Tab-separated table of C-alpha atoms and ligand atoms in Angstrom:
chain	number	residue	atom	x	y	z
A	19	MET	CA	7.256	41.561	-76.066
A	20	GLY	CA	7.086	42.276	-79.752
A	21	PHE	CA	9.562	44.035	-81.907
A	22	SER	CA	7.714	47.282	-82.219
A	23	THR	CA	6.965	47.405	-78.630
A	24	ILE	CA	10.831	47.004	-77.661
A	25	ALA	CA	11.528	49.680	-80.407
A	26	ILE	CA	9.278	52.102	-79.024
A	27	HIS	CA	9.652	51.563	-75.261
A	28	ALA	CA	13.394	50.139	-74.581
A	29	GLY	CA	15.382	52.940	-73.470
A	30	ASN	CA	12.884	55.291	-73.565
A	31	GLU	CA	11.453	55.743	-70.223
A	32	PRO	CA	10.099	59.206	-69.214
A	33	ASP	CA	12.551	61.524	-68.164
A	34	PRO	CA	13.119	61.283	-64.367
A	35	THR	CA	13.212	65.130	-63.803
A	36	THR	CA	10.487	66.381	-66.017
A	37	GLY	CA	8.445	63.400	-67.186
A	38	ALA	CA	9.261	64.204	-70.691
A	39	VAL	CA	7.975	61.285	-72.789
A	40	SER	CA	10.550	61.984	-75.305
A	41	VAL	CA	14.134	61.406	-74.155
A	42	PRO	CA	15.738	64.883	-73.950
A	43	ILE	CA	18.749	65.906	-75.755
A	44	TYR	CA	21.307	66.442	-72.770
A	45	GLN	CA	23.660	68.949	-74.727
A	46	THR	CA	26.058	69.240	-72.026
A	47	SER	CA	29.873	68.484	-71.720
A	48	THR	CA	30.043	67.961	-68.058
A	49	TYR	CA	27.891	67.330	-65.033
A	50	ALA	CA	27.876	69.057	-61.574
A	51	GLN	CA	29.244	66.737	-58.844
A	52	ASP	CA	28.031	66.948	-55.449
A	53	GLY	CA	31.305	66.440	-53.583
A	54	LEU	CA	34.614	64.526	-54.418
A	55	GLY	CA	33.632	61.129	-55.784
A	56	ARG	CA	29.997	61.768	-55.302
A	57	HIS	CA	27.806	62.303	-58.598
A	58	LYS	CA	24.594	61.114	-60.159
A	59	GLY	CA	26.317	58.620	-62.516
A	60	PHE	CA	27.307	61.046	-65.032
A	61	GLU	CA	30.936	62.805	-64.759
A	62	TYR	CA	31.874	63.776	-68.327
A	63	ALA	CA	29.992	63.656	-71.549
A	64	ARG	CA	32.434	61.539	-73.565
A	65	THR	CA	32.269	58.898	-70.752
A	66	GLN	CA	28.284	59.004	-70.355
A	67	ASN	CA	25.491	61.223	-71.681
A	68	PRO	CA	21.850	60.198	-71.006
A	69	THR	CA	20.487	60.596	-74.550
A	70	ARG	CA	23.239	58.274	-75.786
A	71	SER	CA	22.459	55.714	-72.851
A	72	ALA	CA	18.850	55.874	-73.888
A	73	LEU	CA	19.779	54.784	-77.472
A	74	GLU	CA	22.496	52.166	-76.287
A	75	ARG	CA	19.643	50.397	-74.320
A	76	ASN	CA	17.466	50.676	-77.137
A	77	ILE	CA	19.495	49.341	-79.891
A	78	ALA	CA	20.951	46.469	-77.655
A	79	ALA	CA	17.591	45.400	-76.733
A	80	LEU	CA	16.451	45.345	-80.399
A	81	GLU	CA	19.612	43.175	-81.236
A	82	ASN	CA	18.827	40.776	-78.184
A	83	ALA	CA	22.111	42.023	-76.697
A	84	LYS	CA	22.838	42.668	-73.055
A	85	TYR	CA	25.409	45.544	-73.998
A	86	GLY	CA	25.411	48.409	-76.507
A	87	PHE	CA	27.701	51.422	-77.611
A	88	ALA	CA	26.811	54.239	-79.926
A	89	PHE	CA	29.622	55.698	-82.056
A	90	ALA	CA	30.324	58.605	-84.352
A	91	SER	CA	30.135	56.403	-87.569
A	92	GLY	CA	29.681	52.898	-88.689
A	93	MET	CA	33.454	52.896	-89.345
A	94	SER	CA	34.368	54.076	-85.869
A	95	ALA	CA	32.033	51.175	-84.540
A	96	ILE	CA	33.949	48.858	-86.733
A	97	ASP	CA	37.325	49.880	-85.981
A	98	SER	CA	36.450	49.859	-82.007
A	99	VAL	CA	35.532	46.219	-82.421
A	100	LEU	CA	38.592	45.517	-84.310
A	101	LYS	CA	40.467	46.795	-81.156
A	102	LEU	CA	39.638	43.424	-79.635
A	103	VAL	CA	42.242	41.874	-81.960
A	104	LYS	CA	45.970	42.492	-81.273
A	105	ALA	CA	48.997	42.829	-83.283
A	106	GLY	CA	50.054	39.412	-84.553
A	107	GLU	CA	46.454	38.077	-84.590
A	108	HIS	CA	44.634	37.217	-87.785
A	109	VAL	CA	41.033	38.096	-89.107
A	110	ILE	CA	38.920	36.542	-91.804
A	111	LEU	CA	37.142	39.250	-93.640
A	112	GLY	CA	34.308	38.544	-96.069
A	113	ASP	CA	35.574	39.198	-99.643
A	114	ASN	CA	32.461	41.541	-100.114
A	115	THR	CA	31.889	44.146	-97.555
A	116	TYR	CA	31.635	47.699	-97.873
A	117	GLY	CA	34.539	49.300	-99.492
A	118	GLY	CA	35.407	51.442	-96.340
A	119	THR	CA	35.573	48.361	-94.187
A	120	PHE	CA	37.884	46.775	-96.702
A	121	ARG	CA	40.082	50.020	-96.452
A	122	LEU	CA	40.128	50.196	-92.897
A	123	PHE	CA	41.803	46.497	-93.005
A	124	ASN	CA	43.859	46.968	-95.715
A	125	ARG	CA	45.162	50.555	-95.448
A	126	VAL	CA	44.968	51.193	-91.541
A	127	LEU	CA	44.814	47.981	-89.386
A	128	SER	CA	47.449	46.416	-91.629
A	129	ASN	CA	49.814	49.053	-90.269
A	130	TYR	CA	49.381	47.823	-86.721
A	131	GLY	CA	49.986	44.456	-87.354
A	132	VAL	CA	46.527	42.823	-87.622
A	133	GLU	CA	46.763	40.225	-90.047
A	134	PHE	CA	43.973	39.613	-92.590
A	135	ASP	CA	42.860	37.281	-95.390
A	136	LEU	CA	39.537	37.697	-97.547
A	137	ALA	CA	37.373	34.612	-97.905
A	138	ASP	CA	33.911	33.930	-99.423
A	139	THR	CA	31.713	33.429	-96.074
A	140	SER	CA	28.810	32.271	-97.912
A	141	ASN	CA	30.986	29.101	-98.984
A	142	ILE	CA	31.860	27.284	-95.712
A	143	ALA	CA	34.561	25.169	-97.444
A	144	ASP	CA	36.281	28.285	-98.799
A	145	LEU	CA	35.990	29.583	-95.196
A	146	GLU	CA	37.245	26.820	-93.410
A	147	LYS	CA	40.669	26.762	-95.395
A	148	ALA	CA	41.019	30.340	-94.263
A	149	PHE	CA	41.551	29.559	-90.822
A	150	LYS	CA	45.114	29.894	-89.147
A	151	PRO	CA	46.264	29.259	-85.824
A	152	ASN	CA	46.343	32.791	-84.867
A	153	THR	CA	42.735	33.519	-86.340
A	154	LYS	CA	40.981	35.539	-83.574
A	155	MET	CA	37.902	36.990	-85.364
A	156	VAL	CA	35.673	36.226	-88.614
A	157	PHE	CA	33.788	39.542	-89.962
A	158	VAL	CA	30.840	38.870	-92.294
A	159	GLU	CA	28.253	41.073	-94.014
A	160	THR	CA	25.171	39.459	-94.855
A	161	PRO	CA	23.541	40.319	-97.338
A	162	THR	CA	26.668	41.975	-98.647
A	163	ASN	CA	27.014	45.423	-100.056
A	164	PRO	CA	26.395	45.707	-103.058
A	165	VAL	CA	25.995	42.154	-104.475
A	166	MET	CA	23.688	40.927	-101.809
A	167	THR	CA	25.404	37.444	-101.114
A	168	VAL	CA	23.864	35.783	-98.012
A	169	THR	CA	26.148	34.079	-95.353
A	170	ASP	CA	24.833	31.251	-93.259
A	171	LEU	CA	25.294	32.819	-89.821
A	172	LYS	CA	24.551	29.647	-88.037
A	173	ALA	CA	27.231	27.696	-89.906
A	174	VAL	CA	29.843	30.434	-89.759
A	175	SER	CA	29.383	30.721	-86.015
A	176	GLU	CA	29.710	26.962	-85.438
A	177	LEU	CA	32.851	26.954	-87.512
A	178	ALA	CA	34.551	29.972	-85.950
A	179	HIS	CA	33.756	28.863	-82.513
A	180	ALA	CA	35.362	25.526	-83.054
A	181	ASN	CA	38.410	27.271	-84.227
A	182	GLY	CA	38.481	29.538	-81.117
A	183	ALA	CA	37.630	32.657	-83.123
A	184	LYS	CA	34.740	35.234	-82.619
A	185	VAL	CA	32.073	36.132	-85.134
A	186	VAL	CA	31.114	39.883	-85.971
A	187	CYS	CA	28.469	40.428	-88.263
A	188	ASP	CA	27.624	43.800	-89.952
A	189	ASN	CA	23.816	44.016	-89.850
A	190	THR	CA	23.523	47.287	-91.696
A	191	PHE	CA	21.450	46.097	-94.637
A	192	MET	CA	18.875	44.236	-92.796
A	193	SER	CA	18.637	45.986	-89.570
A	194	PRO	CA	17.397	44.033	-86.510
A	195	TYR	CA	13.743	44.167	-87.556
A	196	PHE	CA	14.752	41.635	-90.403
A	197	GLN	CA	17.690	39.761	-88.935
A	198	GLN	CA	19.004	39.364	-85.185
A	199	PRO	CA	22.504	37.630	-85.927
A	200	ILE	CA	23.043	36.984	-82.085
A	201	ASP	CA	20.140	34.423	-82.290
A	202	PHE	CA	22.350	32.374	-84.818
A	203	GLY	CA	25.455	32.426	-82.612
A	204	VAL	CA	26.904	35.646	-83.732
A	205	ASP	CA	29.324	37.255	-81.133
A	206	ILE	CA	29.082	41.083	-81.855
A	207	VAL	CA	26.632	42.945	-84.196
A	208	VAL	CA	28.004	46.158	-85.566
A	209	HIS	CA	25.845	48.749	-87.613
A	210	SER	CA	26.124	52.030	-89.589
A	211	THR	CA	22.944	53.701	-87.972
A	212	THR	CA	23.350	56.230	-90.750
A	213	LYS	CA	21.249	54.039	-92.660
A	214	TYR	CA	18.276	52.234	-91.765
A	215	LEU	CA	18.401	52.287	-87.800
A	216	ASN	CA	17.929	56.270	-88.259
A	217	GLY	CA	16.495	56.008	-91.514
A	218	HIS	CA	15.891	59.683	-92.469
A	219	SER	CA	19.540	60.241	-94.120
A	220	ASP	CA	20.277	63.302	-91.607
A	221	SER	CA	22.774	61.536	-89.252
A	222	VAL	CA	25.824	59.683	-89.359
A	223	GLY	CA	26.586	56.900	-86.520
A	224	GLY	CA	27.446	53.546	-85.697
A	225	PHE	CA	26.646	50.952	-83.138
A	226	VAL	CA	28.057	47.829	-81.449
A	227	ALA	CA	25.990	45.194	-79.713
A	228	LEU	CA	27.117	42.024	-77.833
A	229	ASN	CA	26.546	39.814	-75.107
A	230	ASP	CA	29.989	39.093	-73.756
A	231	GLU	CA	30.720	40.804	-70.556
A	232	LYS	CA	34.916	40.958	-70.972
A	233	ASP	CA	34.240	42.085	-74.722
A	234	ALA	CA	31.560	44.689	-73.653
A	235	GLU	CA	33.869	46.211	-71.005
A	236	TRP	CA	36.800	46.531	-73.480
A	237	VAL	CA	34.679	47.992	-76.386
A	238	GLY	CA	33.263	50.494	-73.555
A	239	PHE	CA	36.873	51.232	-72.422
A	240	ILE	CA	37.898	51.958	-76.004
A	241	GLN	CA	34.666	54.196	-76.539
A	242	ASN	CA	35.614	56.238	-73.675
A	243	SER	CA	39.510	56.152	-74.301
A	244	VAL	CA	39.354	56.811	-78.137
A	245	GLY	CA	36.242	58.984	-77.806
A	246	ALA	CA	34.358	58.329	-81.165
A	247	ILE	CA	31.321	58.770	-79.541
A	248	LEU	CA	27.724	59.592	-81.019
A	249	SER	CA	26.491	63.195	-80.049
A	250	PRO	CA	23.481	63.846	-77.999
A	251	PHE	CA	21.575	65.376	-80.952
A	252	ASP	CA	22.560	62.264	-83.114
A	253	SER	CA	21.585	59.992	-80.278
A	254	PHE	CA	18.074	61.694	-80.158
A	255	LEU	CA	17.672	61.282	-84.017
A	256	VAL	CA	18.492	57.617	-84.031
A	257	LEU	CA	16.306	56.939	-80.960
A	258	ARG	CA	13.667	58.761	-82.667
A	259	GLY	CA	14.223	56.749	-85.954
A	260	THR	CA	14.058	53.252	-84.322
A	261	LYS	CA	10.622	53.920	-83.030
A	262	THR	CA	9.256	53.586	-86.617
A	263	LEU	CA	11.791	50.884	-87.755
A	264	ALA	CA	9.314	48.300	-87.997
A	265	VAL	CA	6.842	50.124	-90.349
A	266	ARG	CA	9.845	51.677	-92.607
A	267	MET	CA	11.501	48.320	-93.014
A	268	ASP	CA	8.110	46.811	-93.998
A	269	ALA	CA	7.554	49.517	-96.538
A	270	HIS	CA	11.260	49.252	-98.006
A	271	ASP	CA	10.811	45.365	-98.200
A	272	ARG	CA	7.446	45.769	-100.130
A	273	ASN	CA	8.709	48.338	-102.508
A	274	GLY	CA	12.189	46.470	-102.801
A	275	ARG	CA	10.297	43.227	-103.927
A	276	VAL	CA	8.407	44.998	-106.501
A	277	VAL	CA	11.415	46.927	-107.959
A	278	ALA	CA	13.422	43.641	-108.005
A	279	ASN	CA	10.694	41.874	-109.936
A	280	PHE	CA	10.371	44.962	-112.338
A	281	LEU	CA	13.986	45.043	-112.958
A	282	SER	CA	14.571	41.362	-113.312
A	283	GLU	CA	12.017	41.456	-116.191
A	284	HIS	CA	13.414	44.687	-117.842
A	285	PRO	CA	14.859	44.088	-121.485
A	286	LYS	CA	17.843	46.661	-120.696
A	287	VAL	CA	18.829	44.823	-117.304
A	288	GLU	CA	20.995	41.716	-117.494
A	289	LYS	CA	20.863	40.400	-113.935
A	290	VAL	CA	19.374	41.416	-110.768
A	291	TYR	CA	20.937	41.005	-107.274
A	292	TYR	CA	18.217	40.658	-104.611
A	293	PRO	CA	17.832	37.634	-102.187
A	294	GLY	CA	14.102	37.971	-102.449
A	295	LEU	CA	14.074	36.760	-105.930
A	296	VAL	CA	13.841	32.822	-106.337
A	297	SER	CA	16.579	32.987	-108.795
A	298	HIS	CA	19.011	34.260	-106.084
A	299	PRO	CA	21.343	31.548	-105.380
A	300	GLN	CA	20.747	31.615	-101.551
A	301	HIS	CA	17.151	32.714	-101.636
A	302	GLU	CA	16.127	29.696	-99.367
A	303	LEU	CA	18.928	30.484	-96.833
A	304	ALA	CA	17.686	34.118	-96.967
A	305	LYS	CA	14.072	32.880	-96.279
A	306	GLN	CA	15.279	31.048	-93.029
A	307	GLN	CA	17.784	33.615	-91.780
A	308	GLN	CA	15.813	36.739	-92.393
A	309	LYS	CA	12.272	37.871	-91.787
A	310	GLY	CA	12.163	39.953	-94.959
A	311	PHE	CA	14.443	40.918	-97.745
A	312	GLY	CA	14.617	44.878	-97.578
A	313	GLY	CA	15.164	47.387	-99.794
A	314	MET	CA	18.724	46.897	-101.269
A	315	VAL	CA	18.709	45.886	-104.924
A	316	SER	CA	21.664	46.139	-107.287
A	317	PHE	CA	21.596	45.402	-111.203
A	318	GLU	CA	23.764	44.879	-114.215
A	319	THR	CA	23.299	47.472	-117.073
A	320	GLY	CA	26.269	45.653	-119.136
A	321	SER	CA	28.576	48.686	-119.310
A	322	TYR	CA	29.977	51.854	-117.824
A	323	GLU	CA	28.016	53.917	-120.361
A	324	ASN	CA	24.753	52.179	-119.719
A	325	ALA	CA	25.125	52.680	-115.701
A	326	LYS	CA	26.037	56.396	-116.442
A	327	ARG	CA	23.117	57.032	-118.503
A	328	VAL	CA	20.747	55.332	-116.012
A	329	LEU	CA	22.387	57.139	-112.945
A	330	GLU	CA	22.136	60.561	-114.615
A	331	ALA	CA	18.488	60.047	-116.133
A	332	VAL	CA	16.759	59.310	-113.087
A	333	LYS	CA	14.640	62.138	-111.688
A	334	LEU	CA	12.890	60.917	-108.443
A	335	CYS	CA	15.639	58.563	-107.329
A	336	THR	CA	18.792	61.026	-106.058
A	337	LEU	CA	22.301	59.939	-107.247
A	338	GLY	CA	24.431	59.563	-104.173
A	339	GLU	CA	26.253	57.501	-101.648
A	340	SER	CA	24.506	55.964	-98.619
A	341	LEU	CA	21.191	53.780	-98.124
A	342	GLY	CA	18.598	53.095	-95.828
A	343	GLY	CA	16.566	56.411	-95.854
A	344	VAL	CA	12.916	57.048	-96.713
A	345	GLU	CA	13.923	58.501	-100.321
A	346	SER	CA	15.313	56.231	-103.034
A	347	LEU	CA	19.058	56.845	-103.594
A	348	ILE	CA	21.028	55.163	-106.612
A	349	SER	CA	24.657	54.783	-106.713
A	350	HIS	CA	27.688	53.247	-108.803
A	351	PRO	CA	29.588	51.083	-106.505
A	352	ALA	CA	32.494	50.711	-108.785
A	353	THR	CA	33.412	54.350	-108.590
A	354	MET	CA	31.772	55.334	-105.427
A	355	THR	CA	31.276	53.002	-102.284
A	356	HIS	CA	33.795	50.401	-103.567
A	357	ALA	CA	36.153	52.492	-105.277
A	358	SER	CA	38.707	51.435	-102.694
A	359	VAL	CA	38.515	47.781	-103.609
A	360	PRO	CA	41.162	46.716	-106.107
A	361	GLU	CA	39.648	46.142	-109.533
A	362	GLU	CA	40.563	42.385	-109.808
A	363	THR	CA	38.668	41.835	-106.468
A	364	ARG	CA	35.645	43.904	-107.630
A	365	SER	CA	35.340	42.162	-110.959
A	366	LYS	CA	35.504	38.657	-109.329
A	367	LEU	CA	32.775	39.790	-107.066
A	368	GLY	CA	30.508	41.143	-109.929
A	369	ILE	CA	31.103	44.707	-108.890
A	370	THR	CA	31.294	45.741	-112.604
A	371	ASP	CA	31.371	49.239	-114.217
A	372	GLY	CA	27.831	48.452	-115.461
A	373	LEU	CA	26.435	47.699	-111.907
A	374	VAL	CA	23.981	49.962	-110.358
A	375	ARG	CA	22.786	49.893	-106.727
A	376	ILE	CA	19.623	51.250	-105.581
A	377	SER	CA	18.301	51.904	-101.999
A	378	VAL	CA	14.606	51.719	-102.719
A	379	GLY	CA	12.880	54.207	-100.651
A	380	ILE	CA	9.464	54.306	-99.365
A	381	GLU	CA	7.877	56.632	-101.696
A	382	ASP	CA	4.941	55.140	-103.564
A	383	VAL	CA	6.201	52.150	-105.671
A	384	GLU	CA	4.727	53.307	-109.209
A	385	ASP	CA	6.358	56.266	-109.125
A	386	ILE	CA	9.957	54.699	-108.391
A	387	LEU	CA	9.013	52.152	-111.024
A	388	GLU	CA	8.147	55.010	-113.632
A	389	ASP	CA	11.425	56.783	-113.082
A	390	LEU	CA	13.582	53.317	-113.257
A	391	ASP	CA	11.809	52.696	-116.584
A	392	GLN	CA	12.272	56.002	-118.136
A	393	ALA	CA	15.882	56.286	-117.171
A	394	LEU	CA	16.620	52.715	-118.442
A	395	LYS	CA	14.760	53.460	-121.556
B	21	P1T	O1	29.078	55.413	-93.178
B	21	P1T	P1	29.414	55.043	-91.818
B	21	P1T	O2	28.236	55.128	-91.068
B	21	P1T	O3	30.714	55.055	-91.269
B	21	P1T	O4	29.248	53.445	-92.117
B	21	P1T	C1	30.014	52.451	-92.881
B	21	P1T	C2	29.414	51.266	-93.209
B	21	P1T	C3	29.402	50.180	-92.677
B	21	P1T	N1	28.746	48.987	-93.188
B	21	P1T	C4	28.170	49.050	-94.333
B	21	P1T	C5	27.461	47.807	-94.649
B	21	P1T	C6	27.941	50.239	-95.009
B	21	P1T	O5	27.011	50.040	-95.997
B	21	P1T	C7	28.499	51.476	-94.428
B	21	P1T	C8	28.491	52.697	-95.134
B	21	P1T	N2	27.904	52.503	-96.630
B	21	P1T	C9	27.601	53.604	-97.571
B	21	P1T	C10	27.953	54.622	-97.271
B	21	P1T	C11	27.300	53.042	-98.719
B	21	P1T	O6	26.672	53.805	-99.571
B	21	P1T	O7	27.232	51.939	-99.103
């Protein structure tokens, strides 16, 4: 079956009691039981909820995974996956991830004895040096937030598996429509469903997709034990979102390419970060591994003052955190999404004070270009 067919039908069976074509929002905290130890498979809504289960079947299918778990946010999904790692074990974290992911390792997990080191996962030789005897996991984002570095998922998976470690890929920027990491050997996929999967900037959520039965059992156990579950209403919203994922991603990709090309020729722009540009250092790899390039584009304006002027002059684009919604959003990574990353690391990666990130929406692209042009001028 094709991607759109799966997106529209997986998990979306007509409701067994009423025939409702759209999975209802089961807004209940508990379920009547027929007798002691006799129930319909639903005991308590932290543990099971039919709306959430439908979404879990849906996104797991889109990621070519057997198991899926929906969480209250992307961060709680990532935190739950990291509960597969024990105190005294080591994780290699990509040196450029969403700032919140770095903060989780640096300020939270480190207090519980989880060791970690940063490595440039796009450089296999660099990554190889980071392995230790107690390395249990490699965590990558590709393309990275916000400088769009692409990691070879097949090469990383082979290297990690040879060293007895699992690979986790944060697939938020691509969505399963453009990239299915499990097909390249990745063990676990995580998402912030807040972004493209939901797609309408009206829900915060996260997702974990995986194939290993034992790990899935543990992630499910953590989901129930810790309780950072996605609500029935948010599950409904994301389930509605994924039905149009393919058409939205195609539109983001079309506009993203046009905006990246426009910026790369603009006299006020020093550098553009977008894997769809032939000038991108991993353009060929991106073409092999991704089915599209998406709508995330970052660009260098040269200084904090220039960035501030652009960010405050835009009229159509909204200045704000987040990405992946139908509307264009523009942000300043250094002071917003990546403020928790030390300045030294930021400047090494190119997250300068002059860097601006745009989540290109699906408005008419001429209007986005006109807005960016007047703001840059
Ligand atoms: O915000 P939340 O749903 O908890 O997701 C966290 C997260 C995880 N992974 C990636 C790649 C992300 O980009 C994010 C959140 N990012 C933003 C809010 C942002 O503006 O970049």
